PDB file of C-alpha atoms in Angstrom:
ATOM      1  CA  MET E 194     -60.257   4.333   4.492  1.00  0.00           C
ATOM      2  CA  ARG E 195     -58.223   1.032   3.647  1.00  0.00           C
ATOM      3  CA  ASN E 196     -55.411   3.703   1.315  1.00  0.00           C
ATOM      4  CA  HIS E 197     -55.333   5.433   3.938  1.00  0.00           C
ATOM      5  CA  ARG E 198     -53.847   3.395   5.786  1.00  0.00           C
ATOM      6  CA  SER E 199     -51.805   2.249   3.584  1.00  0.00           C
ATOM      7  CA  VAL E 200     -50.252   6.018   2.031  1.00  0.00           C
ATOM      8  CA  LEU E 201     -50.061   6.240   6.507  1.00  0.00           C
ATOM      9  CA  GLN E 202     -48.251   3.046   6.768  1.00  0.00           C
ATOM     10  CA  GLN E 203     -46.373   3.735   3.758  1.00  0.00           C
ATOM     11  CA  LYS E 204     -44.972   6.957   5.498  1.00  0.00           C
ATOM     12  CA  GLY E 205     -44.311   4.865   8.140  1.00  0.00           C
ATOM     13  CA  THR E 206     -42.111   2.253   6.646  1.00  0.00           C
ATOM     14  CA  GLN E 207     -40.332   4.522   4.934  1.00  0.00           C
ATOM     15  CA  ARG E 208     -40.193   7.571   8.476  1.00  0.00           C
ATOM     16  CA  ALA E 209     -38.682   4.298   9.852  1.00  0.00           C
ATOM     17  CA  THR E 210     -36.076   3.312   7.268  1.00  0.00           C
ATOM     18  CA  HIS E 211     -34.579   7.210   6.881  1.00  0.00           C
ATOM     19  CA  GLY E 212     -34.518   7.193  10.511  1.00  0.00           C
ATOM     20  CA  ARG E 213     -32.612   3.852  10.359  1.00  0.00           C
ATOM     21  CA  ALA E 214     -29.827   5.679   7.902  1.00  0.00           C
ATOM     22  CA  SER E 215     -29.732   8.480   9.676  1.00  0.00           C
ATOM     23  CA  ALA E 216     -29.451   6.903  12.920  1.00  0.00           C
ATOM     24  CA  TRP E 217     -25.333   5.547  11.145  1.00  0.00           C
ATOM     25  CA  VAL E 218     -24.831   9.290   9.865  1.00  0.00           C
ATOM     26  CA  ARG E 219     -22.464  12.195  12.272  1.00  0.00           C
ATOM     27  CA  ARG E 220     -25.009  14.750  13.595  1.00  0.00           C
ATOM     28  CA  ASP E 221     -22.353  17.778  12.406  1.00  0.00           C
ATOM     29  CA  VAL E 222     -22.526  16.967   9.067  1.00  0.00           C
ATOM     30  CA  PRO E 223     -22.166  19.672   6.887  1.00  0.00           C
ATOM     31  CA  SER E 224     -25.071  20.811   4.815  1.00  0.00           C
ATOM     32  CA  TRP E 225     -22.512  19.533   0.907  1.00  0.00           C
ATOM     33  CA  TRP E 226     -21.976  16.293   3.164  1.00  0.00           C
ATOM     34  CA  LEU E 227     -25.447  14.254   1.428  1.00  0.00           C
ATOM     35  CA  PRO E 228     -24.704  16.172  -2.345  1.00  0.00           C
ATOM     36  CA  ALA E 229     -21.288  15.062  -2.311  1.00  0.00           C
ATOM     37  CA  LEU E 230     -22.001  11.635  -1.643  1.00  0.00           C
ATOM     38  CA  ILE E 231     -25.235  10.924  -3.820  1.00  0.00           C
ATOM     39  CA  ALA E 232     -23.095  12.735  -7.280  1.00  0.00           C
ATOM     40  CA  ALA E 233     -20.176  10.539  -6.564  1.00  0.00           C
ATOM     41  CA  THR E 234     -21.849   7.724  -6.224  1.00  0.00           C
ATOM     42  CA  ALA E 235     -24.457   9.168  -9.802  1.00  0.00           C
ATOM     43  CA  GLY E 236     -20.573  10.186 -10.757  1.00  0.00           C
ATOM     44  CA  TYR E 237     -19.570   6.673 -10.517  1.00  0.00           C
ATOM     45  CA  THR E 238     -22.362   4.595 -11.263  1.00  0.00           C
ATOM     46  CA  LEU E 239     -22.370   6.532 -14.618  1.00  0.00           C
ATOM     47  CA  LEU E 240     -19.084   5.884 -16.327  1.00  0.00           C
ATOM     48  CA  THR E 241     -18.854   2.153 -14.981  1.00  0.00           C
ATOM     49  CA  LEU E 242     -22.147   2.047 -17.274  1.00  0.00           C
ATOM     50  CA  LEU E 243     -20.212   3.698 -19.807  1.00  0.00           C
ATOM     51  CA  VAL E 244     -16.801   2.340 -19.663  1.00  0.00           C
ATOM     52  CA  LEU E 245     -19.068  -0.931 -20.076  1.00  0.00           C
ATOM     53  CA  ALA E 246     -21.185  -0.255 -22.953  1.00  0.00           C
ATOM     54  CA  GLY E 247     -18.350   1.331 -25.032  1.00  0.00           C
ATOM     55  CA  SER E 248     -19.889   5.280 -25.660  1.00  0.00           C
ATOM     56  CA  GLY E 249     -17.180   7.758 -26.165  1.00  0.00           C
ATOM     57  CA  ILE E 250     -15.341   8.060 -22.457  1.00  0.00           C
ATOM     58  CA  THR E 251     -13.201   4.991 -23.788  1.00  0.00           C
ATOM     59  CA  GLU E 252     -12.682   7.269 -27.238  1.00  0.00           C
ATOM     60  CA  PHE E 253     -11.906   9.640 -24.956  1.00  0.00           C
ATOM     61  CA  ASP E 254      -9.309   6.802 -23.146  1.00  0.00           C
ATOM     62  CA  SER E 255      -7.698   5.902 -26.736  1.00  0.00           C
ATOM     63  CA  PHE E 256      -6.698   9.096 -27.395  1.00  0.00           C
ATOM     64  CA  TRP E 257      -4.858   9.224 -24.226  1.00  0.00           C
ATOM     65  CA  TYR E 258      -2.674   5.969 -25.146  1.00  0.00           C
ATOM     66  CA  ASP E 259      -2.490   7.398 -28.235  1.00  0.00           C
ATOM     67  CA  LEU E 260      -0.249  10.321 -26.660  1.00  0.00           C
ATOM     68  CA  ASP E 261       2.314   8.374 -24.804  1.00  0.00           C
ATOM     69  CA  LEU E 262       3.205  10.630 -22.956  1.00  0.00           C
ATOM     70  CA  VAL E 263       6.558   8.789 -20.956  1.00  0.00           C
ATOM     71  CA  PRO E 264       7.610   5.870 -22.822  1.00  0.00           C
ATOM     72  CA  PRO E 265       9.778   3.457 -21.117  1.00  0.00           C
ATOM     73  CA  THR E 266      13.306   5.757 -23.114  1.00  0.00           C
ATOM     74  CA  SER E 267      11.930   8.909 -22.086  1.00  0.00           C
ATOM     75  CA  PRO E 268      14.365  10.271 -18.237  1.00  0.00           C
ATOM     76  CA  LEU E 269      11.337  10.724 -17.204  1.00  0.00           C
ATOM     77  CA  HIS E 270      10.197   7.415 -16.669  1.00  0.00           C
ATOM     78  CA  LEU E 271      12.023   6.399 -13.762  1.00  0.00           C
ATOM     79  CA  PRO E 272      11.121  10.152 -11.655  1.00  0.00           C
ATOM     80  CA  VAL E 273       6.985   9.096 -12.463  1.00  0.00           C
ATOM     81  CA  GLU E 274       7.265   5.634 -12.022  1.00  0.00           C
ATOM     82  CA  LEU E 275       8.536   6.268  -8.660  1.00  0.00           C
ATOM     83  CA  TRP E 276       5.799   8.612  -7.912  1.00  0.00           C
ATOM     84  CA  VAL E 277       3.604   7.312  -8.965  1.00  0.00           C
ATOM     85  CA  PHE E 278       4.807   4.286  -6.399  1.00  0.00           C
ATOM     86  CA  LEU E 279       3.459   6.604  -3.928  1.00  0.00           C
ATOM     87  CA  GLY E 280       0.389   5.683  -4.502  1.00  0.00           C
ATOM     88  CA  GLN E 281       0.645   2.033  -4.161  1.00  0.00           C
ATOM     89  CA  ARG E 282      -1.508   0.069  -1.794  1.00  0.00           C
ATOM     90  CA  VAL E 283       1.433  -1.017   0.081  1.00  0.00           C
ATOM     91  CA  PRO E 284       3.340   2.062   0.477  1.00  0.00           C
ATOM     92  CA  ALA E 285       0.273   4.411   0.884  1.00  0.00           C
ATOM     93  CA  MET E 286      -1.785   2.483   3.777  1.00  0.00           C
ATOM     94  CA  ILE E 287       2.045   1.335   5.369  1.00  0.00           C
ATOM     95  CA  ILE E 288       2.375   5.440   6.112  1.00  0.00           C
ATOM     96  CA  ALA E 289      -1.342   5.871   6.980  1.00  0.00           C
ATOM     97  CA  GLY E 290      -1.777   3.718   9.311  1.00  0.00           C
ATOM     98  CA  LEU E 291       2.087   4.870  10.712  1.00  0.00           C
ATOM     99  CA  TYR E 292       0.885   8.495  11.402  1.00  0.00           C
ATOM    100  CA  CYS E 293      -2.340   6.682  12.218  1.00  0.00           C
ATOM    101  CA  LEU E 294      -0.866   4.852  15.556  1.00  0.00           C
ATOM    102  CA  TYR E 295       1.289   8.645  15.622  1.00  0.00           C
ATOM    103  CA  ARG E 296      -2.290  10.254  16.150  1.00  0.00           C
ATOM    104  CA  ALA E 297      -3.629   7.503  18.602  1.00  0.00           C
ATOM    105  CA  ARG E 298      -0.739   7.867  21.252  1.00  0.00           C
ATOM    106  CA  ARG E 299      -1.112  11.302  20.217  1.00  0.00           C
ATOM    107  CA  THR E 300      -5.268  11.630  21.314  1.00  0.00           C
ATOM    108  CA  ARG E 301      -5.164   8.915  23.594  1.00  0.00           C
ATOM    109  CA  SER E 302      -8.234   7.978  21.490  1.00  0.00           C
ATOM    110  CA  TRP E 303      -8.620   4.920  19.433  1.00  0.00           C
ATOM    111  CA  THR E 304     -10.189   6.991  16.584  1.00  0.00           C
ATOM    112  CA  PRO E 305      -7.826   7.237  14.195  1.00  0.00           C
ATOM    113  CA  LEU E 306      -7.344   3.504  14.715  1.00  0.00           C
ATOM    114  CA  LEU E 307     -10.304   2.955  14.102  1.00  0.00           C
ATOM    115  CA  MET E 308     -11.088   4.792  10.283  1.00  0.00           C
ATOM    116  CA  TYR E 309      -7.816   2.689   9.580  1.00  0.00           C
ATOM    117  CA  ALA E 310      -8.865   0.254   9.172  1.00  0.00           C
ATOM    118  CA  MET E 311     -12.601   1.649   8.222  1.00  0.00           C
ATOM    119  CA  ALA E 312     -10.946   2.918   5.064  1.00  0.00           C
ATOM    120  CA  GLY E 313      -8.868   0.427   4.467  1.00  0.00           C
ATOM    121  CA  THR E 314     -11.220  -2.472   4.598  1.00  0.00           C
ATOM    122  CA  GLY E 315     -13.618   0.080   2.210  1.00  0.00           C
ATOM    123  CA  PHE E 316     -11.225   0.306  -0.507  1.00  0.00           C
ATOM    124  CA  VAL E 317      -9.895  -2.595  -0.617  1.00  0.00           C
ATOM    125  CA  VAL E 318     -13.251  -3.934  -0.726  1.00  0.00           C
ATOM    126  CA  SER E 319     -14.813  -1.208  -3.155  1.00  0.00           C
ATOM    127  CA  VAL E 320     -11.210  -1.654  -5.859  1.00  0.00           C
ATOM    128  CA  LEU E 321     -11.424  -4.763  -4.976  1.00  0.00           C
ATOM    129  CA  SER E 322     -15.628  -6.199  -7.224  1.00  0.00           C
ATOM    130  CA  VAL E 323     -15.512  -3.330  -9.098  1.00  0.00           C
ATOM    131  CA  LYS E 324     -12.573  -4.720 -10.492  1.00  0.00           C
ATOM    132  CA  TYR E 325     -13.796  -8.087 -11.039  1.00  0.00           C
ATOM    133  CA  LEU E 326     -17.109  -6.814 -12.164  1.00  0.00           C
ATOM    134  CA  THR E 327     -15.078  -5.350 -15.321  1.00  0.00           C
ATOM    135  CA  GLY E 328     -12.998  -7.477 -15.453  1.00  0.00           C
ATOM    136  CA  ARG E 329     -11.343  -4.700 -18.061  1.00  0.00           C
ATOM    137  CA  ILE E 330      -7.848  -5.198 -19.579  1.00  0.00           C
ATOM    138  CA  GLY E 331      -5.523  -2.074 -19.058  1.00  0.00           C
ATOM    139  CA  PRO E 332      -2.914  -0.627 -21.585  1.00  0.00           C
ATOM    140  CA  ARG E 333      -0.303  -2.041 -21.070  1.00  0.00           C
ATOM    141  CA  TYR E 334      -1.797  -5.944 -22.766  1.00  0.00           C
ATOM    142  CA  THR E 335      -4.135  -4.417 -25.890  1.00  0.00           C
ATOM    143  CA  ASP E 336      -4.449  -0.489 -27.376  1.00  0.00           C
ATOM    144  CA  VAL E 337      -8.253  -1.302 -27.281  1.00  0.00           C
ATOM    145  CA  ALA E 338      -9.988   0.707 -24.818  1.00  0.00           C
ATOM    146  CA  HIS E 339     -13.435  -1.659 -24.367  1.00  0.00           C
ATOM    147  CA  THR E 340     -12.044  -4.767 -23.301  1.00  0.00           C
ATOM    148  CA  VAL E 341     -13.923  -5.689 -20.913  1.00  0.00           C
ATOM    149  CA  TRP E 342     -15.680  -8.658 -19.028  1.00  0.00           C
ATOM    150  CA  ASP E 343     -11.936 -10.593 -20.177  1.00  0.00           C
ATOM    151  CA  GLY E 344     -10.304 -11.920 -17.095  1.00  0.00           C
ATOM    152  CA  GLY E 345      -8.342  -8.039 -16.032  1.00  0.00           C
ATOM    153  CA  ASP E 346      -8.089  -6.243 -12.958  1.00  0.00           C
ATOM    154  CA  ILE E 347      -7.513  -2.306 -14.591  1.00  0.00           C
ATOM    155  CA  PHE E 348     -10.937  -0.497 -13.500  1.00  0.00           C
ATOM    156  CA  PRO E 349      -9.990   1.596 -11.418  1.00  0.00           C
ATOM    157  CA  SER E 350      -7.340   2.162 -10.605  1.00  0.00           C
ATOM    158  CA  GLY E 351      -6.211   0.143  -7.365  1.00  0.00           C
ATOM    159  CA  HIS E 352      -2.594   3.596  -7.105  1.00  0.00           C
ATOM    160  CA  VAL E 353      -4.834   6.742  -7.019  1.00  0.00           C
ATOM    161  CA  THR E 354      -8.055   5.694  -5.207  1.00  0.00           C
ATOM    162  CA  GLY E 355      -5.327   4.392  -2.078  1.00  0.00           C
ATOM    163  CA  THR E 356      -3.879   7.067  -2.781  1.00  0.00           C
ATOM    164  CA  VAL E 357      -6.887   9.331  -2.805  1.00  0.00           C
ATOM    165  CA  VAL E 358      -8.246   7.469   0.550  1.00  0.00           C
ATOM    166  CA  MET E 359      -5.253   7.005   2.640  1.00  0.00           C
ATOM    167  CA  TYR E 360      -3.713  10.139   2.031  1.00  0.00           C
ATOM    168  CA  GLY E 361      -6.978  11.414   2.851  1.00  0.00           C
ATOM    169  CA  LEU E 362      -7.491   9.719   5.201  1.00  0.00           C
ATOM    170  CA  ILE E 363      -4.398  11.312   6.991  1.00  0.00           C
ATOM    171  CA  ALA E 364      -6.249  15.273   6.120  1.00  0.00           C
ATOM    172  CA  LEU E 365      -8.530  14.458   8.217  1.00  0.00           C
ATOM    173  CA  LEU E 366      -6.496  13.492  11.019  1.00  0.00           C
ATOM    174  CA  VAL E 367      -4.275  15.595  11.300  1.00  0.00           C
ATOM    175  CA  PRO E 368      -4.790  19.358  13.942  1.00  0.00           C
ATOM    176  CA  LEU E 369      -7.459  21.363  12.458  1.00  0.00           C
ATOM    177  CA  ALA E 370      -4.933  24.722  12.105  1.00  0.00           C
ATOM    178  CA  HIS E 371      -3.192  22.118   9.299  1.00  0.00           C
ATOM    179  CA  ARG E 372      -5.912  20.592   8.277  1.00  0.00           C
ATOM    180  CA  LYS E 373      -6.610  23.151   4.766  1.00  0.00           C
ATOM    181  CA  LEU E 374      -2.857  22.190   4.002  1.00  0.00           C
ATOM    182  CA  ALA E 375      -3.198  18.683   4.337  1.00  0.00           C
ATOM    183  CA  THR E 376      -5.659  17.954   2.229  1.00  0.00           C
ATOM    184  CA  VAL E 377      -4.495  19.848  -0.571  1.00  0.00           C
ATOM    185  CA  VAL E 378      -1.488  18.013  -0.200  1.00  0.00           C
ATOM    186  CA  ALA E 379      -3.557  14.963  -0.722  1.00  0.00           C
ATOM    187  CA  ILE E 380      -5.504  17.128  -4.578  1.00  0.00           C
ATOM    188  CA  VAL E 381      -2.014  16.790  -5.611  1.00  0.00           C
ATOM    189  CA  LEU E 382      -0.963  13.713  -4.554  1.00  0.00           C
ATOM    190  CA  SER E 383      -4.381  12.554  -6.082  1.00  0.00           C
ATOM    191  CA  VAL E 384      -4.634  14.230  -9.532  1.00  0.00           C
ATOM    192  CA  THR E 385      -0.433  14.309 -10.264  1.00  0.00           C
ATOM    193  CA  VAL E 386       0.235  10.012  -9.187  1.00  0.00           C
ATOM    194  CA  GLY E 387      -3.726  10.118 -11.018  1.00  0.00           C
ATOM    195  CA  PHE E 388      -1.699  11.274 -14.244  1.00  0.00           C
ATOM    196  CA  GLY E 389       1.309   9.792 -13.988  1.00  0.00           C
ATOM    197  CA  THR E 390      -0.518   6.115 -14.546  1.00  0.00           C
ATOM    198  CA  VAL E 391      -1.777   7.610 -17.421  1.00  0.00           C
ATOM    199  CA  ALA E 392       1.503   8.978 -18.703  1.00  0.00           C
ATOM    200  CA  LEU E 393       3.134   5.965 -17.815  1.00  0.00           C
ATOM    201  CA  ASN E 394       0.504   3.719 -20.045  1.00  0.00           C
ATOM    202  CA  THR E 395      -0.176   1.222 -16.485  1.00  0.00           C
ATOM    203  CA  HIS E 396      -4.438   3.169 -16.778  1.00  0.00           C
ATOM    204  CA  TRP E 397      -6.900   3.844 -19.158  1.00  0.00           C
ATOM    205  CA  LEU E 398      -7.282   7.876 -17.845  1.00  0.00           C
ATOM    206  CA  SER E 399     -11.591   6.843 -16.758  1.00  0.00           C
ATOM    207  CA  ASP E 400      -9.897   4.128 -14.626  1.00  0.00           C
ATOM    208  CA  VAL E 401      -7.860   7.221 -13.284  1.00  0.00           C
ATOM    209  CA  VAL E 402     -11.429   8.979 -13.196  1.00  0.00           C
ATOM    210  CA  GLY E 403     -13.047   6.270 -11.739  1.00  0.00           C
ATOM    211  CA  ALA E 404     -10.430   5.762  -8.165  1.00  0.00           C
ATOM    212  CA  TRP E 405     -11.013   9.720  -8.041  1.00  0.00           C
ATOM    213  CA  LEU E 406     -15.048   9.185  -7.178  1.00  0.00           C
ATOM    214  CA  ASN E 407     -15.053   6.310  -5.482  1.00  0.00           C
ATOM    215  CA  GLY E 408     -11.593   7.499  -3.231  1.00  0.00           C
ATOM    216  CA  SER E 409     -13.596  10.545  -2.379  1.00  0.00           C
ATOM    217  CA  ILE E 410     -17.521   7.969  -1.100  1.00  0.00           C
ATOM    218  CA  VAL E 411     -14.760   6.024   0.885  1.00  0.00           C
ATOM    219  CA  LEU E 412     -14.056   8.766   3.281  1.00  0.00           C
ATOM    220  CA  LEU E 413     -17.344  10.860   3.010  1.00  0.00           C
ATOM    221  CA  VAL E 414     -18.431   7.264   4.495  1.00  0.00           C
ATOM    222  CA  VAL E 415     -15.894   7.172   6.738  1.00  0.00           C
ATOM    223  CA  TRP E 416     -16.216  10.366   8.397  1.00  0.00           C
ATOM    224  CA  ALA E 417     -19.706   9.881   8.785  1.00  0.00           C
ATOM    225  CA  ILE E 418     -20.323   7.165  10.243  1.00  0.00           C
ATOM    226  CA  THR E 419     -16.810   6.460  12.243  1.00  0.00           C
ATOM    227  CA  PRO E 420     -18.711   8.111  15.944  1.00  0.00           C
ATOM    228  CA  GLU E 421     -22.111   5.917  15.169  1.00  0.00           C
ATOM    229  CA  VAL E 422     -19.569   3.056  14.630  1.00  0.00           C
ATOM    230  CA  GLN E 423     -17.595   3.538  18.029  1.00  0.00           C
ATOM    231  CA  ARG E 424     -20.458   4.274  19.887  1.00  0.00           C
ATOM    232  CA  ARG E 425     -21.772   0.725  18.838  1.00  0.00           C
ATOM    233  CA  LEU E 426     -18.243  -1.268  19.486  1.00  0.00           C
ATOM    234  CA  GLY E 427     -17.581   0.890  23.035  1.00  0.00           C
ATOM    235  CA  ALA E 428     -21.184  -0.560  23.669  1.00  0.00           C
ATOM    236  CA  ARG E 429     -20.421  -4.316  22.740  1.00  0.00           C
ATOM    237  CA  LEU E 430     -17.124  -4.367  24.577  1.00  0.00           C
ATOM    238  CA  GLN E 431     -18.297  -3.533  28.123  1.00  0.00           C
ATOM    239  CA  ARG E 432     -21.219  -6.118  27.267  1.00  0.00           C
ATOM    240  CA  ILE E 433     -18.428  -8.504  27.220  1.00  0.00           C
ATOM    241  CA  ARG E 434     -16.633  -7.659  29.604  1.00  0.00           C
ATOM    242  CA  ALA E 435     -19.796  -7.322  31.791  1.00  0.00           C
ATOM    243  CA  TRP E 436     -20.080 -11.364  30.649  1.00  0.00           C
ATOM    244  CA  HIS E 437     -16.260 -11.472  31.405  1.00  0.00           C
ATOM    245  CA  HIS E 438     -16.468 -10.561  34.962  1.00  0.00           C
ATOM    246  CA  ALA E 439     -19.094 -12.531  35.633  1.00  0.00           C
ATOM    247  CA  ALA E 440     -17.512 -15.078  34.357  1.00  0.00           C
ATOM    248  CA  ILE E 441     -15.090 -15.307  36.272  1.00  0.00           C
ATOM    249  CA  THR E 442     -16.343 -14.252  39.258  1.00  0.00           C
ATOM    250  CA  ALA E 443     -18.748 -17.393  38.333  1.00  0.00           C
ATOM    251  CA  HIS E 444     -16.299 -19.764  38.673  1.00  0.00           C
ATOM    252  CA  ASP E 445     -14.292 -18.795  41.594  1.00  0.00           C
ATOM    253  CA  GLY E 446     -17.487 -19.155  43.078  1.00  0.00           C
ATOM    254  CA  ILE E 447     -18.018 -15.824  44.275  1.00  0.00           C
ATOM    255  CA  ARG E 448     -21.131 -13.727  44.274  1.00  0.00           C
ATOM    256  CA  PRO E 449     -21.606 -10.038  42.101  1.00  0.00           C
ATOM    257  CA  PRO E 450     -22.310  -7.371  44.581  1.00  0.00           C
ATOM    258  CA  ALA E 451     -26.225  -7.777  44.980  1.00  0.00           C
ATOM    259  CA  PRO E 452     -27.992  -4.416  43.130  1.00  0.00           C
ATOM    260  CA  VAL E 453     -28.031  -1.221  46.098  1.00  0.00           C
ATOM    261  CA  VAL E 454     -31.614  -0.581  46.486  1.00  0.00           C
ATOM    262  CA  GLU E 455     -33.140   2.995  47.262  1.00  0.00           C
ATOM    263  CA  PRO E 456     -35.511   3.234  49.998  1.00  0.00           C
ATOM    264  CA  ARG E 457     -38.423   5.039  49.314  1.00  0.00           C
ATOM    265  CA  ARG E 458     -38.823   8.170  50.124  1.00  0.00           C
TER     266      ARG E 458
END
């Protein structure tokens, strides 16, 4: 009997936990959203462990490093460097921020600005935390791909994560008629900027793959939880406004209007 009760309690706890988690996720998520999030998270975790362990992944990094695709003396060095510049944190966030501001004014909604704030925060926090956790040294300072926990900050690539998140955010916010084209543009930018950093030997290839996965996770989460975050923030703002109004009326000696009680029928 006790075992039966404990099983029921465990099931109730699991349902409550699942209910709290699912309450944050929008109801119109497509069927592929959860498998995509799980796959990206599992892939990113596995890749991070392989980078730290010094597996065949780092040998593959060394292979691409030895190719030296675009050396400093190459005429392609400056064009590739300028293209990669688009993925840097500041330019990407400025371009995405300006577009989100435009969409907010156009739609008369603060949803684009909220998504921008969440995407920017998720992008910066997720990148910096893993960078300092792994401490990996980049190919500009060493030719040994497995150089981790050594004070570096190269894994995952902040360049490429910024490209995925910021230009992916623009693709999410454009009108539906242009969303497919914007998505293709965001993917092309993410891929070419990523390979550009590898060609310039500023990142190992696994840094770029990790950034693609990390950026995808941030976008998937931000898109899914935005309606609930907006609802909760709106409710909190309404409570603050009500408290502020009550404080002002109390200070001015004005009693708030009495609640209207409807007569019983």
